[in-house]
PDB file of C-alpha atoms in Angstrom:
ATOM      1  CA  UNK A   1       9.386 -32.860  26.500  1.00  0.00           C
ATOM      2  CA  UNK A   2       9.029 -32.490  29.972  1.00  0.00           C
ATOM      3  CA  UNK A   3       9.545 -35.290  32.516  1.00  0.00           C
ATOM      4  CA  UNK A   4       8.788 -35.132  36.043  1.00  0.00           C
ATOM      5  CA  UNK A   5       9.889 -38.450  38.537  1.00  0.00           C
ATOM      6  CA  UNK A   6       7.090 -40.245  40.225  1.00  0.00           C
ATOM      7  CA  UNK A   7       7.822 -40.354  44.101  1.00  0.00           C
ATOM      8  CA  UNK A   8       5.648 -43.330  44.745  1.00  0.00           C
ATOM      9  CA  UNK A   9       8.161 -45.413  42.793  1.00  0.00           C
ATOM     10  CA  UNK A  10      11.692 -43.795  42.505  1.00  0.00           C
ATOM     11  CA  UNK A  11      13.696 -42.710  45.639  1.00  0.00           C
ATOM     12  CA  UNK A  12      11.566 -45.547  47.611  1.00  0.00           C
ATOM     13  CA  UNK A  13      14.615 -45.747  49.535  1.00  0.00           C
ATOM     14  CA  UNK A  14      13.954 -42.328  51.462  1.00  0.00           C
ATOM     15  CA  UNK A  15      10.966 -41.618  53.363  1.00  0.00           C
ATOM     16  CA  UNK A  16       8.110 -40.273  51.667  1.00  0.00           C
ATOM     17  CA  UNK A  17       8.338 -37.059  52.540  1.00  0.00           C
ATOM     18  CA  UNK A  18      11.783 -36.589  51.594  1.00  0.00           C
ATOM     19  CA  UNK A  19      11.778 -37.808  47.942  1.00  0.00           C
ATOM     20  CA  UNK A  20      10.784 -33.903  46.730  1.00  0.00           C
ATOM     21  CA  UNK A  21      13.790 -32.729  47.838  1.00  0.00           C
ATOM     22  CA  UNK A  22      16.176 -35.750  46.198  1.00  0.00           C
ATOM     23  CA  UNK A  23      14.256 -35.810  43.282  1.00  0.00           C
ATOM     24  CA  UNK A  24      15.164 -31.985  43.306  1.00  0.00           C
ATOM     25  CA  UNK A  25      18.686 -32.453  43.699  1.00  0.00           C
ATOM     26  CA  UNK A  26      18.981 -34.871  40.922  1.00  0.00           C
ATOM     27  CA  UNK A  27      17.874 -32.082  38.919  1.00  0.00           C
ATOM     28  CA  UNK A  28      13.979 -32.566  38.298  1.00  0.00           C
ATOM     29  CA  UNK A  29      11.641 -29.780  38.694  1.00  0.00           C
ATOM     30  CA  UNK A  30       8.442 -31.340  38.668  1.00  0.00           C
ATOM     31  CA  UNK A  31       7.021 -34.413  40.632  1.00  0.00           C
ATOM     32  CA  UNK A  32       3.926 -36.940  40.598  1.00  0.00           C
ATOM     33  CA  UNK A  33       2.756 -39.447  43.258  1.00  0.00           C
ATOM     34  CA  UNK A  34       0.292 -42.033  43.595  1.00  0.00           C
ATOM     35  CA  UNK A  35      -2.315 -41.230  46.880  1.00  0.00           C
ATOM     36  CA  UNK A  36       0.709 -40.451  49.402  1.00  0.00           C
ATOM     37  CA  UNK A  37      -1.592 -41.182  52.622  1.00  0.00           C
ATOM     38  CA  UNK A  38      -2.384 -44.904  53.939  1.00  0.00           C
ATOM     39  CA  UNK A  39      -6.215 -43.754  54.527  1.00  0.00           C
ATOM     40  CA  UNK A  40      -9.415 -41.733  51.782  1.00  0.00           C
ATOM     41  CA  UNK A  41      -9.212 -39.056  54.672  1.00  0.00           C
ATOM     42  CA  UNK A  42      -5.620 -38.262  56.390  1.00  0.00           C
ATOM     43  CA  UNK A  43      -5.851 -35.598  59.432  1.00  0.00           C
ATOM     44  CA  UNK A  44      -4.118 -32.208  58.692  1.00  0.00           C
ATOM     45  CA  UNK A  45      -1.574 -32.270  60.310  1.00  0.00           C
ATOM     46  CA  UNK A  46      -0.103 -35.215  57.791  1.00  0.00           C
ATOM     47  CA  UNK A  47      -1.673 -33.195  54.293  1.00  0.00           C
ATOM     48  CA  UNK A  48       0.036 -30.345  55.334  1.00  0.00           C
ATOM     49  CA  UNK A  49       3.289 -32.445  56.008  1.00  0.00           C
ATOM     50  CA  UNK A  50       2.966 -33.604  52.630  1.00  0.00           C
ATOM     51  CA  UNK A  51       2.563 -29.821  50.921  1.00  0.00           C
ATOM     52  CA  UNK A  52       5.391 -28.823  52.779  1.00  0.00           C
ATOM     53  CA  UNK A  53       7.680 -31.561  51.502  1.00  0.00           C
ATOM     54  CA  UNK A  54       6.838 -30.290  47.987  1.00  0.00           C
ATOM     55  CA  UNK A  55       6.832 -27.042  48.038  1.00  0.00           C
ATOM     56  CA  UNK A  56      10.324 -26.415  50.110  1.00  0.00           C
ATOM     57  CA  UNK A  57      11.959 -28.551  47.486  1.00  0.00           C
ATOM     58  CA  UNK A  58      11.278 -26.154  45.175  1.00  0.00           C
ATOM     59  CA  UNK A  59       9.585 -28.948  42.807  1.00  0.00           C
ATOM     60  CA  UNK A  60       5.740 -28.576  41.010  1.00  0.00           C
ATOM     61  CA  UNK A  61       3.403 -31.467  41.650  1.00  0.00           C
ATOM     62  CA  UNK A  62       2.226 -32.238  37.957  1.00  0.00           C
ATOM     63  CA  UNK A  63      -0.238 -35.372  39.153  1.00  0.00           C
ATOM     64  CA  UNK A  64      -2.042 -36.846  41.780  1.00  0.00           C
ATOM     65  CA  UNK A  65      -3.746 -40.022  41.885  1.00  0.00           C
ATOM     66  CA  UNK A  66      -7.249 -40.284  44.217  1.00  0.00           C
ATOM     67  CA  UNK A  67      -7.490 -42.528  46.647  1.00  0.00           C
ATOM     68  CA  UNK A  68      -7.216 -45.917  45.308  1.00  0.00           C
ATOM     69  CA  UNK A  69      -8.154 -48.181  48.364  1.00  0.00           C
ATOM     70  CA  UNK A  70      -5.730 -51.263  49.434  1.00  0.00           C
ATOM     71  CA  UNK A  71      -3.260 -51.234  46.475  1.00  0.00           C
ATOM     72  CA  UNK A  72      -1.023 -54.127  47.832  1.00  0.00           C
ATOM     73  CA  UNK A  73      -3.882 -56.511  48.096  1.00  0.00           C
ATOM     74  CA  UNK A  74      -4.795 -55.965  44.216  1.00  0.00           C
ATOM     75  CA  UNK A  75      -7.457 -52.850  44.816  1.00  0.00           C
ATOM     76  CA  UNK A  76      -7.309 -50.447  41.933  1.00  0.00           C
ATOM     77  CA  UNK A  77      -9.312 -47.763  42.408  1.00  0.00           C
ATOM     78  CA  UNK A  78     -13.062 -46.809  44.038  1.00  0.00           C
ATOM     79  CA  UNK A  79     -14.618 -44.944  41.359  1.00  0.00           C
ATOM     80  CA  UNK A  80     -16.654 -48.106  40.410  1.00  0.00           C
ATOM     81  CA  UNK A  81     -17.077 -49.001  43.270  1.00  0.00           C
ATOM     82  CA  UNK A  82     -20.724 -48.701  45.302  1.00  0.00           C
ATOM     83  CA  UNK A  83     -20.865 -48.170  48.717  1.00  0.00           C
ATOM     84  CA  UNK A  84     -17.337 -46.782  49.013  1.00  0.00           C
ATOM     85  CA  UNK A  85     -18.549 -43.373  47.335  1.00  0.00           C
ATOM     86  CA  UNK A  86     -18.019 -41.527  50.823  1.00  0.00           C
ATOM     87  CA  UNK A  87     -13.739 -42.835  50.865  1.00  0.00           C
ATOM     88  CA  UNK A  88     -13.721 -41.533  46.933  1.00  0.00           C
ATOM     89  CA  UNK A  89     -15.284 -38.044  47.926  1.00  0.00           C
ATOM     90  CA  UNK A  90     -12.971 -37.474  51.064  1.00  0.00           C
ATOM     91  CA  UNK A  91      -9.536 -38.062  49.067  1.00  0.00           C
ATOM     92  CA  UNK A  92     -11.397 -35.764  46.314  1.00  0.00           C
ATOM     93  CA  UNK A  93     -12.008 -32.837  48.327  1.00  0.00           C
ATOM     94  CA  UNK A  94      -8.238 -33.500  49.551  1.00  0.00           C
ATOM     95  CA  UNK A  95      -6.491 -33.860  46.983  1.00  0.00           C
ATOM     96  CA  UNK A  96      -8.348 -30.331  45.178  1.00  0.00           C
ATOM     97  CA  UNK A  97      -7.395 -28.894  48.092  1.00  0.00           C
ATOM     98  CA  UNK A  98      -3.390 -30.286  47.422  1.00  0.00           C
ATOM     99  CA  UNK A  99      -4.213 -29.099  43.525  1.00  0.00           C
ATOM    100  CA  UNK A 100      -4.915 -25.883  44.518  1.00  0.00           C
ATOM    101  CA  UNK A 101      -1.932 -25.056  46.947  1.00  0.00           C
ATOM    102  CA  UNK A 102       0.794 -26.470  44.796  1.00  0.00           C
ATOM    103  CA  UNK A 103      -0.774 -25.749  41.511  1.00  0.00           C
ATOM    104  CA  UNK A 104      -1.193 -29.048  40.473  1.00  0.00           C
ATOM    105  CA  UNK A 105      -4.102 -29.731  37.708  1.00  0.00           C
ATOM    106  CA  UNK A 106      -4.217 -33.320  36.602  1.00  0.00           C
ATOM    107  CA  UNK A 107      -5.777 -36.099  38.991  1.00  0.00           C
ATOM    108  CA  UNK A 108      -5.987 -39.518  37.938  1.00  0.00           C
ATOM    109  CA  UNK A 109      -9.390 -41.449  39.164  1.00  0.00           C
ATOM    110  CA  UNK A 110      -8.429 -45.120  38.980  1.00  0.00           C
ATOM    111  CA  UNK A 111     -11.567 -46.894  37.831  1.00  0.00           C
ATOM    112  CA  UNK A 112     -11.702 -49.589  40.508  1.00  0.00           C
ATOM    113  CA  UNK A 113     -11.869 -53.286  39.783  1.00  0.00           C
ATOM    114  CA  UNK A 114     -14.891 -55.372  38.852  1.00  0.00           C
ATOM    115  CA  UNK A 115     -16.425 -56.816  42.048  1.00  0.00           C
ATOM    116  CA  UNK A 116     -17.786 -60.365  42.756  1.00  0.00           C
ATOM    117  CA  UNK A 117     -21.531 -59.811  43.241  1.00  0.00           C
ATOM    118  CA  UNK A 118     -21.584 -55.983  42.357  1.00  0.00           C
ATOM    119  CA  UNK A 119     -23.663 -56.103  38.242  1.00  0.00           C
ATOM    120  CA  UNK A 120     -20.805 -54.914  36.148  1.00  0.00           C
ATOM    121  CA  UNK A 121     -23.259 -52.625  34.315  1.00  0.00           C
ATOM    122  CA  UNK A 122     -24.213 -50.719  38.003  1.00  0.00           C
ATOM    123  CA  UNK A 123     -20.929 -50.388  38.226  1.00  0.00           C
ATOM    124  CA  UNK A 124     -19.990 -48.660  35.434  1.00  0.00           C
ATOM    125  CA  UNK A 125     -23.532 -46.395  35.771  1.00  0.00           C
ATOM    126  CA  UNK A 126     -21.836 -45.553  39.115  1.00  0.00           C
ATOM    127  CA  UNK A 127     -18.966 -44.564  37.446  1.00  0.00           C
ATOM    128  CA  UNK A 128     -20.308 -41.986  35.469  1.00  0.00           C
ATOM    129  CA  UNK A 129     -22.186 -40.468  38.747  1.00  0.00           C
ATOM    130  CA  UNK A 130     -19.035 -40.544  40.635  1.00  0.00           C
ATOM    131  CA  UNK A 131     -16.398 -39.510  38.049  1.00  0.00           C
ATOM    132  CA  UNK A 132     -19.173 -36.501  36.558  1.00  0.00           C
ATOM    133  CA  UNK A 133     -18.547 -35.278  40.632  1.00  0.00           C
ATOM    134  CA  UNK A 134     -15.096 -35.325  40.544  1.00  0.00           C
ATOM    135  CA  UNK A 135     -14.492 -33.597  37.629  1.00  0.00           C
ATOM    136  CA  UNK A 136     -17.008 -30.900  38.555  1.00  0.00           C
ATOM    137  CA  UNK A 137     -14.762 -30.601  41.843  1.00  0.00           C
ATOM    138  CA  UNK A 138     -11.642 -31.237  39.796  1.00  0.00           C
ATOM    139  CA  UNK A 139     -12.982 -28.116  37.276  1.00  0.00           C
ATOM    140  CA  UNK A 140     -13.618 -25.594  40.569  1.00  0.00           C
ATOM    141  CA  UNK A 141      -9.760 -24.928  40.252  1.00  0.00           C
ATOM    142  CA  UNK A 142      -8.893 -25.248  36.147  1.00  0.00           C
ATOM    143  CA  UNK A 143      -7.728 -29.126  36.905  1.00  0.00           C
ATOM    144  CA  UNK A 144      -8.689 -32.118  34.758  1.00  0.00           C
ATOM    145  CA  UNK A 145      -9.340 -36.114  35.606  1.00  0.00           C
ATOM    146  CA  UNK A 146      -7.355 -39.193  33.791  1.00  0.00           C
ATOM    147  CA  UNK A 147      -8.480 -42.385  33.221  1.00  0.00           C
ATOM    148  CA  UNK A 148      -5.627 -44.972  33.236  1.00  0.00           C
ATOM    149  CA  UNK A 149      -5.632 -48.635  31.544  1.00  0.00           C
ATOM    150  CA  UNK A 150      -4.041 -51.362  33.783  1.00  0.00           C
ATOM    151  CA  UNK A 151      -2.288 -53.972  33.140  1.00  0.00           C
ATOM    152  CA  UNK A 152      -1.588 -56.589  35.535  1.00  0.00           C
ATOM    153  CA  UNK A 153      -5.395 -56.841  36.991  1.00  0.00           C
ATOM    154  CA  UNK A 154      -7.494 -59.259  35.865  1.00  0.00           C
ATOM    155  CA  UNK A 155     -10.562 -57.415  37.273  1.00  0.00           C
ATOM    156  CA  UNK A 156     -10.006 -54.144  36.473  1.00  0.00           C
ATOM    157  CA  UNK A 157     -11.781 -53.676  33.337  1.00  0.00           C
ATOM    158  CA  UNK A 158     -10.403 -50.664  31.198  1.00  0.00           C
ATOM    159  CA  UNK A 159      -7.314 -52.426  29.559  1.00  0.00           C
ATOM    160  CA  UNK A 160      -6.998 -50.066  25.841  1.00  0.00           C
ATOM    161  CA  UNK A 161      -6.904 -46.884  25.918  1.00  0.00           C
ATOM    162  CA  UNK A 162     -10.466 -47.611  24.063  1.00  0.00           C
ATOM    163  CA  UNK A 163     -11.843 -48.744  26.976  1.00  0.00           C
ATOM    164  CA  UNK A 164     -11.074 -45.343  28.674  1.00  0.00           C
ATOM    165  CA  UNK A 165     -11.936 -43.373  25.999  1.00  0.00           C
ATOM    166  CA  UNK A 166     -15.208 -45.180  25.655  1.00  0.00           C
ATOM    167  CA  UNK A 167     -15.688 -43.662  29.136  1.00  0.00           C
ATOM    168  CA  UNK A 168     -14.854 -40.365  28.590  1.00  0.00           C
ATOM    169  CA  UNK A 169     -16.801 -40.113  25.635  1.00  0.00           C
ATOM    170  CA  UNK A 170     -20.290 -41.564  27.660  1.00  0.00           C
ATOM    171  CA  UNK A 171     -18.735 -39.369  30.675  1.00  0.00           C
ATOM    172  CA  UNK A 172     -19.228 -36.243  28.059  1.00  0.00           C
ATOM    173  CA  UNK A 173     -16.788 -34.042  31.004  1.00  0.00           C
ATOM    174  CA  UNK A 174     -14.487 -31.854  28.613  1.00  0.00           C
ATOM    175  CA  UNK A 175     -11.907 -32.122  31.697  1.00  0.00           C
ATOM    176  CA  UNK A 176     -11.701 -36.123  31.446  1.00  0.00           C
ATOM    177  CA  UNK A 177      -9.157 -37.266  29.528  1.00  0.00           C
ATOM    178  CA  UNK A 178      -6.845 -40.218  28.795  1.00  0.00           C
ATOM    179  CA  UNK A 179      -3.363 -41.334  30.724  1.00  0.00           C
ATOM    180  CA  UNK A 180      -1.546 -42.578  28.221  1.00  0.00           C
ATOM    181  CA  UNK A 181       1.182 -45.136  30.089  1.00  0.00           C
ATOM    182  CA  UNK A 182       3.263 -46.462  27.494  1.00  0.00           C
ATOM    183  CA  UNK A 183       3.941 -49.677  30.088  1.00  0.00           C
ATOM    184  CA  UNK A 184       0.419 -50.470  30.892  1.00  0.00           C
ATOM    185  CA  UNK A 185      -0.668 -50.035  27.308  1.00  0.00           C
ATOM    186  CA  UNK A 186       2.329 -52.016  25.932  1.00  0.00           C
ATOM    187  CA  UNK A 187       1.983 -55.035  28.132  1.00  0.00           C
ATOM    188  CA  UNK A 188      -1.694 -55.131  27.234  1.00  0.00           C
ATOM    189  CA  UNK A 189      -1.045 -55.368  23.680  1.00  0.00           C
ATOM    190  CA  UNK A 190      -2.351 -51.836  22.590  1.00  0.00           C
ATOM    191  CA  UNK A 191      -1.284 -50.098  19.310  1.00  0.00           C
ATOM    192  CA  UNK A 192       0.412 -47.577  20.704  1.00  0.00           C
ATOM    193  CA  UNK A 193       1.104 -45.979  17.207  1.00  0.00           C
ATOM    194  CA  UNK A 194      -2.427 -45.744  16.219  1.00  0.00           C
ATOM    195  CA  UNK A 195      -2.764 -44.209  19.793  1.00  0.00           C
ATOM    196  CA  UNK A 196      -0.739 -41.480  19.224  1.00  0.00           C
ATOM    197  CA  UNK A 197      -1.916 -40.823  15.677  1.00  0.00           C
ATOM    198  CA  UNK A 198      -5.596 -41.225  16.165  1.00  0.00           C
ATOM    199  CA  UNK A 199      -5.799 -39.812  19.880  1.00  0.00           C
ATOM    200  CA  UNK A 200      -2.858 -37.546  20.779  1.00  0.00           C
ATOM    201  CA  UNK A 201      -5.409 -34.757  21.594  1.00  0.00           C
ATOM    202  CA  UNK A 202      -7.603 -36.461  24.037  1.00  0.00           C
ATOM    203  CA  UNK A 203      -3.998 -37.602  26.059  1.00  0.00           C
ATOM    204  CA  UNK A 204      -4.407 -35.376  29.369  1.00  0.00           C
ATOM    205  CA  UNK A 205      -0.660 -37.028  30.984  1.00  0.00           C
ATOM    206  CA  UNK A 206       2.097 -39.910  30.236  1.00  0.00           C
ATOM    207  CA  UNK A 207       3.699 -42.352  32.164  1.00  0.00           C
ATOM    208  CA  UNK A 208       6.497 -44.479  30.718  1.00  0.00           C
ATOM    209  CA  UNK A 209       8.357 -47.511  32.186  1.00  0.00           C
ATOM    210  CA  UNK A 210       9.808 -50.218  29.284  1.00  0.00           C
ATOM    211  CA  UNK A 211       8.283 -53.537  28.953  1.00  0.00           C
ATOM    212  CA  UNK A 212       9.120 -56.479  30.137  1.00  0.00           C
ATOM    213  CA  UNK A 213       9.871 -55.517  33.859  1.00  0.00           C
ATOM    214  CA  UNK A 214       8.637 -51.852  34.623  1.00  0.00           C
ATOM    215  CA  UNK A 215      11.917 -50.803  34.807  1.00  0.00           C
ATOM    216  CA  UNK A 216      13.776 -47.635  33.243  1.00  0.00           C
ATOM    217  CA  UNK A 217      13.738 -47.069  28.969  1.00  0.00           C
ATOM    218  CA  UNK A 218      16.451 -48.957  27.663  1.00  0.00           C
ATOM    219  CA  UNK A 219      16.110 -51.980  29.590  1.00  0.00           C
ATOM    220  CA  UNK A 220      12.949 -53.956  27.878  1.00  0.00           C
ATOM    221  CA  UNK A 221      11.454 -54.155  24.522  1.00  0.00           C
ATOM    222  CA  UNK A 222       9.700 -50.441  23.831  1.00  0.00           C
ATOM    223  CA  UNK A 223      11.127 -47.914  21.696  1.00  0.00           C
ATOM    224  CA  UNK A 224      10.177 -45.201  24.207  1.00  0.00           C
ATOM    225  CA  UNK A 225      12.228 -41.927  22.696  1.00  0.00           C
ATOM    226  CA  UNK A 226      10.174 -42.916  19.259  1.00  0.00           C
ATOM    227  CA  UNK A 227       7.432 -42.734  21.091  1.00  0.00           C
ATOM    228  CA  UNK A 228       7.770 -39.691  22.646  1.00  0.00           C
ATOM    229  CA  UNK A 229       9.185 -38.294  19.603  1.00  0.00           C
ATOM    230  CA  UNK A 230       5.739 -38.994  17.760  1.00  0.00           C
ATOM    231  CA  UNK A 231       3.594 -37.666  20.631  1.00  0.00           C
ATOM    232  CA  UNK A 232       5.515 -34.622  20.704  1.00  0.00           C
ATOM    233  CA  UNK A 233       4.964 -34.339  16.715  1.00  0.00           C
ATOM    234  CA  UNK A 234       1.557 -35.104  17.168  1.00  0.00           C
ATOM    235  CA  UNK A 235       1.072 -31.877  19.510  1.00  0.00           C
ATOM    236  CA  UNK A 236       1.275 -33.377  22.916  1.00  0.00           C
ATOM    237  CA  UNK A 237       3.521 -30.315  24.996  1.00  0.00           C
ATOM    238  CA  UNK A 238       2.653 -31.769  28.771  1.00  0.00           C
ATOM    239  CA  UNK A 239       4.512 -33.746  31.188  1.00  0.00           C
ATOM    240  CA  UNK A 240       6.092 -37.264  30.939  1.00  0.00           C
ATOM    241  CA  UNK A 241       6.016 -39.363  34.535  1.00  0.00           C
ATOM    242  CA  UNK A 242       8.876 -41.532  34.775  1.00  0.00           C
ATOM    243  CA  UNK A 243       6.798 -44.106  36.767  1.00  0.00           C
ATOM    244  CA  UNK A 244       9.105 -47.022  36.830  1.00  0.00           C
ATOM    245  CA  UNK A 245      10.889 -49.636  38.941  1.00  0.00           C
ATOM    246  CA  UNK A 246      14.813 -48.287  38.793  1.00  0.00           C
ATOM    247  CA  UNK A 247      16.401 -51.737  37.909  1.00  0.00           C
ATOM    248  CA  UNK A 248      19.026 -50.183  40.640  1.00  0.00           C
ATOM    249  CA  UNK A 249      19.560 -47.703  42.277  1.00  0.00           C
ATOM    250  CA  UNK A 250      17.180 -44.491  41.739  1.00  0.00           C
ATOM    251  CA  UNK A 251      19.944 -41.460  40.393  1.00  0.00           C
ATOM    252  CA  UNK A 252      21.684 -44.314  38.235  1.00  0.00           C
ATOM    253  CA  UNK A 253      18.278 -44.727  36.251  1.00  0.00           C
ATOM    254  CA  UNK A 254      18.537 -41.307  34.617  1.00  0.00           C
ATOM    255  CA  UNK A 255      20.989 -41.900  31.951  1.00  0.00           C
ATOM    256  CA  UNK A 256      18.453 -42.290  29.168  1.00  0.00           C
ATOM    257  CA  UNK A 257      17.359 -38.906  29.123  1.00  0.00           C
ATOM    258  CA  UNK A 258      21.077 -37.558  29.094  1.00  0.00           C
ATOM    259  CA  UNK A 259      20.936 -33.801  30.011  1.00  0.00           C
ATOM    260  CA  UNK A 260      17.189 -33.721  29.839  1.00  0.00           C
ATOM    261  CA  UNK A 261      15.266 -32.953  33.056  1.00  0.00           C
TER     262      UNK A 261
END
């Protein structure tokens, strides 16, 4: 397996733009991040700040989430969303543009939650028109979308990695696949097993964080080296995002993957 560290949650106690190059020295060689920029459209100046910190650390950006809107007040995502299309399509264009500098092909297009007085079924018709764009901007430069199942939201609607699936399979985008988080999934109740047996091929990235608490494997309920040990007999050769909480501090979180990096 290979396991890259997700910057928007590990090494939160360094700036942002210096996480590449501790994640580096810990001895990673590939990073993720959620949206790294407080607005849809950041100036240059800042995107280019942002490539830099990435590619002088010597580290490959394996994922990038879209623009997601106002995370800490419970948003999850635009692509549902109608009359935010323009916000969706800025971060987009940006973050192909990241994709193709730093070689990074997997973007993860979080669905957006359901909205009071917004028809749930426009919604998800919108959807499809605004995810079938992204991928088509996503596929300009070889690089695939990810739908990811929350936990945690009550209004965001795909929960099981059904309910993204379901999506990708009325999406019909051969570049759309599924982000397979073993925390969201777990909390939610989802057979992870039957996950891996049924859909290992249709996984396009993993996240894993243990359940209860989002913090590193070992410290809840989830037998995460199984886990990965089935994926990887199943076929699944990509990345793993450690996307947790360190229950301390961020280099003493590594110990479960011994020499691994």
């Amino acid at each position: 397996m290979w396991y890259d560290v997700n910057l928007s949650l590990l090494f939160t106690e360094l700036p942002l733009l210096e996480r590449a190059d501790a994640a580096r020295a810990a001895g990673f060689t590939a990073v993720e991040y959620w949206w790294p920029f407080d607005t849809a459209h950041p100036g240059d100046r800042e995107v280019d700040a942002f490539v830099r910190s990435v590619s002088d650390a010597g580290v490959r950006l394996v994922s990038l989430n879209f623009f997601a809107g106002d995370m800490a007040s419970g948003e999850r995502g635009l692509v549902s969303w109608i009359g935010r299309e323009r916000e969706l399509a800025d971060s987009v264009a940006i973050a192909v543009g990241i994709g193709e500098q730093l070689g990074c092909r997997t973007f993860n297009a979080l669905y957006g939650n359901r909205i009071d007085g917004l028809d749930p079924t426009a919604q998800d018709e919108h959807a499809l028109s605004t995810l079938d764009q992204a991928a088509a901007a996503a596929a300009r430069i070889g690089a695939r979308l990810v739908l990811e199942p929350l936990s945690g939201i009550e209004h965001y609607p795909l929960k099981t990695a059904a309910d993204a699936l379901a999506v990708c399979d009325k999406l019909g985008r051969d570049n759309v696949a599924l982000l397979f988080d073993l925390y969201h999934l777990g909390t939610n109740g989802d057979d992870l097993d039957a996950v891996i047996s049924h859909h290992a091929a249709r996984i396009g990235h993993v996240q894993v964080a243990d359940v209860p608490g989002r913090h590193e494997p070992g410290t809840g309920a989830l037998d995460i080296p199984g886990y990965l040990a089935k994926l990887a007999e199943a076929g699944y050769d990509g990345y793993v995002g450690l996307e947790y909480v360190p229950s301390g501090r961020t280099e003493d979180s590594f110990g479960w993957l011994g020499g691994r990096r």
